[in-house]
Amino acid sequence: MQSNRRAGILLHPTSLPGPHGIGSLGEEAFSTLDWVAEAGFRVLQVLPLNPTGYGDSPYQCFSAFAGNPYMISLSQFLELGWISENDVSYLNQLPADRVNFGEVTSAKQRLLDQVYYQWLEHAKEHDRERFVTFREKQSHWLDDFALFMAIKEYNDMRCWNEWPVELRDRHPEALDNAREELKDRIERHTWRQYIFFCQWSRVKKHANELGVKIMGDMPIFVAYDSADSWANRDLFHFAEDGNPTKVAGVPPDYFSETGQRWGNPLYKWERHLEQDFAWWKQRIGTALESVDLVRIDHFRGFSACWEIPASEPTAVNGEWVDAPGRELFESVERDLGHLPLIAEDLGIITDDVTALRKQFSLPGMCVLQFAWTQEDDNPFLPKNHEQDSVVYTGTHDNNTTLGWWKEEAGESGRRQLEEYIGHPVENPVQELMQIALDSIADLAVVPMQDLLELDSNAKMNRPGEAAGNWSWRVQSHQLHMDLAEQVFEKIQNSNRLNA
């Protein structure tokens, strides 16, 4: 019988090495995937691939369906002569180890527009036909997204609740006028999505040919400033003027004394029930066209959401409000079958959340940095792991393991880890990686930063801090074959090569 044991690596495309100021979906993605497969990994986990908004966060996106156009590789357009090396020289002067999102965004917008007009003039007929097919197939989200972005740009990128009332409230005549007046902008945004998904599909195909599955990431909530909330106002708790009345977050926890006030609009679940969760089925179905399995962020929100009055400045004064997760997943399974979903069940997890996850046979998560608390029933302790789960050294929201050991583990945590392994810790990163690989959990995932034994300067995200996140990038020279061989041996010895 084939084993289900696999090893995975967590690395977002914007963190890939390569030119032009940001990781992208060109040759560097292919060569990195080659390295990932050589190292024995059978899963590549990415963060949400959607177009980032506030704070450059992939969890605050202008669309839950669209792709991030700034991940588009410019290399093929350089080869075609549609842009020149001189055109991209500014991007190549940006730091190679960090993404300067502001500079990359403005420069890539100009270059993508330049490429678009070249495409209009020079694209081959079969490419134009594929564009039309893509547009028709994805129209259920693409039409609203392209219109949303065009109107947003025309209004100096202001949030949709600050647009003229007739556009804010989607008056049909005003939308028709916008479609006519902003036709060129709409076409450009539509084309960018086509190019993104063409490039991404080639990346995914290459991964699958190497035996590597892609794990996507789906935030349970959408951003307020998004095409999703603007185009589906009846599905959210909004006042007549479009402002949210209730927003999402989590109560005070390990990450923050005042909790996290995410600000995402909360779902009006009764409307989703009335529509038999049609929007959710489209969202999940569309996501699974682009990835092989999906981690659902903040899964506990399908059992109950932390509801914060929109007027509250922090997440302290909220309350748990029930959500119809059982009905949702029953409906999804009826229409789409059993789905390859993974439940992010970290934080305050009650019995009803666990019951919901197990009812639909969804693996949960274990984070080893959270294991060493002197509590024998801590679910993250290796002895308490379950086979149908995913174990991590840390996630994108954690410190790197080296940073955790130096700054957060504390004397008690260090002592407990040493008691568990039976000897003094010489290399905390290697110890936690080995514990993850040896775990009973079917899938063990290691962030690239831990694989490279980097300190807290390489953290991907600092929860509760709005700026300075998501910018870390790996460098090509760090992905050498000696490391791949070392990792391969560890994965092989932990019997994680057979899936």
PDB file of C-alpha atoms in Angstrom, residues 303-414:
ATOM      1  CA  SER A 303     -18.186  27.081  13.303  1.00  0.00           C
ATOM      2  CA  ALA A 304     -18.299  30.534  14.914  1.00  0.00           C
ATOM      3  CA  CYS A 305     -16.892  33.935  13.974  1.00  0.00           C
ATOM      4  CA  TRP A 306     -15.463  36.560  16.313  1.00  0.00           C
ATOM      5  CA  GLU A 307     -17.876  39.401  15.559  1.00  0.00           C
ATOM      6  CA  ILE A 308     -16.579  42.900  16.304  1.00  0.00           C
ATOM      7  CA  PRO A 309     -18.751  46.031  16.000  1.00  0.00           C
ATOM      8  CA  ALA A 310     -17.202  48.071  13.201  1.00  0.00           C
ATOM      9  CA  SER A 311     -16.925  51.052  15.563  1.00  0.00           C
ATOM     10  CA  GLU A 312     -14.520  49.198  17.891  1.00  0.00           C
ATOM     11  CA  PRO A 313     -10.813  50.056  17.436  1.00  0.00           C
ATOM     12  CA  THR A 314      -9.538  46.659  18.651  1.00  0.00           C
ATOM     13  CA  ALA A 315     -10.771  43.075  18.749  1.00  0.00           C
ATOM     14  CA  VAL A 316     -11.282  42.991  22.515  1.00  0.00           C
ATOM     15  CA  ASN A 317     -15.010  43.810  22.574  1.00  0.00           C
ATOM     16  CA  GLY A 318     -16.324  41.119  20.265  1.00  0.00           C
ATOM     17  CA  GLU A 319     -18.398  37.974  20.628  1.00  0.00           C
ATOM     18  CA  TRP A 320     -18.544  34.530  19.085  1.00  0.00           C
ATOM     19  CA  VAL A 321     -21.454  34.150  16.646  1.00  0.00           C
ATOM     20  CA  ASP A 322     -22.387  30.768  15.179  1.00  0.00           C
ATOM     21  CA  ALA A 323     -21.766  30.037  11.489  1.00  0.00           C
ATOM     22  CA  PRO A 324     -23.397  27.293   9.335  1.00  0.00           C
ATOM     23  CA  GLY A 325     -20.242  25.358   8.508  1.00  0.00           C
ATOM     24  CA  ARG A 326     -21.935  21.976   8.490  1.00  0.00           C
ATOM     25  CA  GLU A 327     -24.583  23.092   6.022  1.00  0.00           C
ATOM     26  CA  LEU A 328     -21.952  24.770   3.844  1.00  0.00           C
ATOM     27  CA  PHE A 329     -19.672  21.749   3.532  1.00  0.00           C
ATOM     28  CA  GLU A 330     -22.619  19.380   3.042  1.00  0.00           C
ATOM     29  CA  SER A 331     -23.760  21.551   0.144  1.00  0.00           C
ATOM     30  CA  VAL A 332     -20.250  21.787  -1.301  1.00  0.00           C
ATOM     31  CA  GLU A 333     -19.760  18.025  -1.137  1.00  0.00           C
ATOM     32  CA  ARG A 334     -23.117  17.397  -2.812  1.00  0.00           C
ATOM     33  CA  ASP A 335     -22.117  19.512  -5.786  1.00  0.00           C
ATOM     34  CA  LEU A 336     -18.325  19.181  -5.949  1.00  0.00           C
ATOM     35  CA  GLY A 337     -17.607  15.906  -4.159  1.00  0.00           C
ATOM     36  CA  HIS A 338     -15.134  15.421  -1.336  1.00  0.00           C
ATOM     37  CA  LEU A 339     -12.545  18.142  -1.584  1.00  0.00           C
ATOM     38  CA  PRO A 340      -8.810  18.197  -0.803  1.00  0.00           C
ATOM     39  CA  LEU A 341      -9.057  20.834   1.928  1.00  0.00           C
ATOM     40  CA  ILE A 342      -6.864  21.384   4.988  1.00  0.00           C
ATOM     41  CA  ALA A 343      -8.263  23.184   8.008  1.00  0.00           C
ATOM     42  CA  GLU A 344      -6.144  25.865   9.688  1.00  0.00           C
ATOM     43  CA  ASP A 345      -7.429  25.153  13.185  1.00  0.00           C
ATOM     44  CA  LEU A 346      -5.035  27.224  15.282  1.00  0.00           C
ATOM     45  CA  GLY A 347      -6.021  29.612  18.066  1.00  0.00           C
ATOM     46  CA  ILE A 348      -9.046  29.102  20.319  1.00  0.00           C
ATOM     47  CA  ILE A 349     -10.359  25.734  19.140  1.00  0.00           C
ATOM     48  CA  THR A 350     -13.468  24.333  20.804  1.00  0.00           C
ATOM     49  CA  ASP A 351     -14.977  20.857  20.532  1.00  0.00           C
ATOM     50  CA  ASP A 352     -17.491  21.983  17.914  1.00  0.00           C
ATOM     51  CA  VAL A 353     -14.692  23.159  15.602  1.00  0.00           C
ATOM     52  CA  THR A 354     -12.908  19.820  15.910  1.00  0.00           C
ATOM     53  CA  ALA A 355     -16.178  17.957  15.336  1.00  0.00           C
ATOM     54  CA  LEU A 356     -16.856  19.984  12.168  1.00  0.00           C
ATOM     55  CA  ARG A 357     -13.379  19.290  10.831  1.00  0.00           C
ATOM     56  CA  LYS A 358     -13.602  15.571  11.532  1.00  0.00           C
ATOM     57  CA  GLN A 359     -17.138  15.250  10.152  1.00  0.00           C
ATOM     58  CA  PHE A 360     -15.783  16.181   6.737  1.00  0.00           C
ATOM     59  CA  SER A 361     -12.441  14.360   7.152  1.00  0.00           C
ATOM     60  CA  LEU A 362     -10.348  17.508   6.891  1.00  0.00           C
ATOM     61  CA  PRO A 363      -6.778  17.375   8.222  1.00  0.00           C
ATOM     62  CA  GLY A 364      -5.920  19.951  10.886  1.00  0.00           C
ATOM     63  CA  MET A 365      -2.620  21.649  11.701  1.00  0.00           C
ATOM     64  CA  CYS A 366       0.088  21.257  14.351  1.00  0.00           C
ATOM     65  CA  VAL A 367       2.752  23.938  14.875  1.00  0.00           C
ATOM     66  CA  LEU A 368       5.824  22.763  16.746  1.00  0.00           C
ATOM     67  CA  GLN A 369       6.788  26.213  18.005  1.00  0.00           C
ATOM     68  CA  PHE A 370       3.580  26.094  20.066  1.00  0.00           C
ATOM     69  CA  ALA A 371       4.284  22.650  21.554  1.00  0.00           C
ATOM     70  CA  TRP A 372       6.560  23.437  24.471  1.00  0.00           C
ATOM     71  CA  THR A 373       4.198  24.843  27.128  1.00  0.00           C
ATOM     72  CA  GLN A 374       4.584  22.243  29.930  1.00  0.00           C
ATOM     73  CA  GLU A 375       1.003  21.055  29.289  1.00  0.00           C
ATOM     74  CA  ASP A 376       0.815  17.315  28.702  1.00  0.00           C
ATOM     75  CA  ASP A 377      -2.362  17.580  26.621  1.00  0.00           C
ATOM     76  CA  ASN A 378      -0.980  20.276  24.291  1.00  0.00           C
ATOM     77  CA  PRO A 379      -2.168  19.049  20.856  1.00  0.00           C
ATOM     78  CA  PHE A 380       1.042  20.290  19.233  1.00  0.00           C
ATOM     79  CA  LEU A 381       3.281  18.019  21.319  1.00  0.00           C
ATOM     80  CA  PRO A 382       4.554  15.291  18.979  1.00  0.00           C
ATOM     81  CA  LYS A 383       3.033  12.506  21.079  1.00  0.00           C
ATOM     82  CA  ASN A 384      -0.412  14.096  20.593  1.00  0.00           C
ATOM     83  CA  HIS A 385      -0.245  14.454  16.811  1.00  0.00           C
ATOM     84  CA  GLU A 386      -2.828  12.716  14.630  1.00  0.00           C
ATOM     85  CA  GLN A 387      -2.015  10.939  11.392  1.00  0.00           C
ATOM     86  CA  ASP A 388      -4.584  12.902   9.386  1.00  0.00           C
ATOM     87  CA  SER A 389      -2.923  16.261   9.987  1.00  0.00           C
ATOM     88  CA  VAL A 390      -0.223  18.632   8.780  1.00  0.00           C
ATOM     89  CA  VAL A 391       2.708  19.421  11.061  1.00  0.00           C
ATOM     90  CA  TYR A 392       4.755  22.606  10.694  1.00  0.00           C
ATOM     91  CA  THR A 393       7.884  23.876  12.371  1.00  0.00           C
ATOM     92  CA  GLY A 394       6.192  27.287  12.004  1.00  0.00           C
ATOM     93  CA  THR A 395       3.908  29.097   9.585  1.00  0.00           C
ATOM     94  CA  HIS A 396       4.071  32.455   7.786  1.00  0.00           C
ATOM     95  CA  ASP A 397       2.655  34.055  10.958  1.00  0.00           C
ATOM     96  CA  ASN A 398       5.393  32.644  13.190  1.00  0.00           C
ATOM     97  CA  ASN A 399       8.905  33.787  13.766  1.00  0.00           C
ATOM     98  CA  THR A 400      11.507  31.680  12.003  1.00  0.00           C
ATOM     99  CA  THR A 401      12.477  28.738  14.181  1.00  0.00           C
ATOM    100  CA  LEU A 402      15.905  30.256  14.861  1.00  0.00           C
ATOM    101  CA  GLY A 403      14.280  33.579  15.757  1.00  0.00           C
ATOM    102  CA  TRP A 404      11.762  31.762  17.966  1.00  0.00           C
ATOM    103  CA  TRP A 405      14.504  29.892  19.801  1.00  0.00           C
ATOM    104  CA  LYS A 406      16.493  33.046  20.488  1.00  0.00           C
ATOM    105  CA  GLU A 407      13.633  35.444  21.233  1.00  0.00           C
ATOM    106  CA  GLU A 408      10.427  33.605  22.169  1.00  0.00           C
ATOM    107  CA  ALA A 409      10.937  30.027  23.372  1.00  0.00           C
ATOM    108  CA  GLY A 410      11.997  31.091  26.865  1.00  0.00           C
ATOM    109  CA  GLU A 411      13.906  29.020  29.377  1.00  0.00           C
ATOM    110  CA  SER A 412      10.925  26.772  30.059  1.00  0.00           C
ATOM    111  CA  GLY A 413      10.313  26.037  26.379  1.00  0.00           C
ATOM    112  CA  ARG A 414      13.969  25.330  25.720  1.00  0.00           C
TER     113      ARG A 414
END
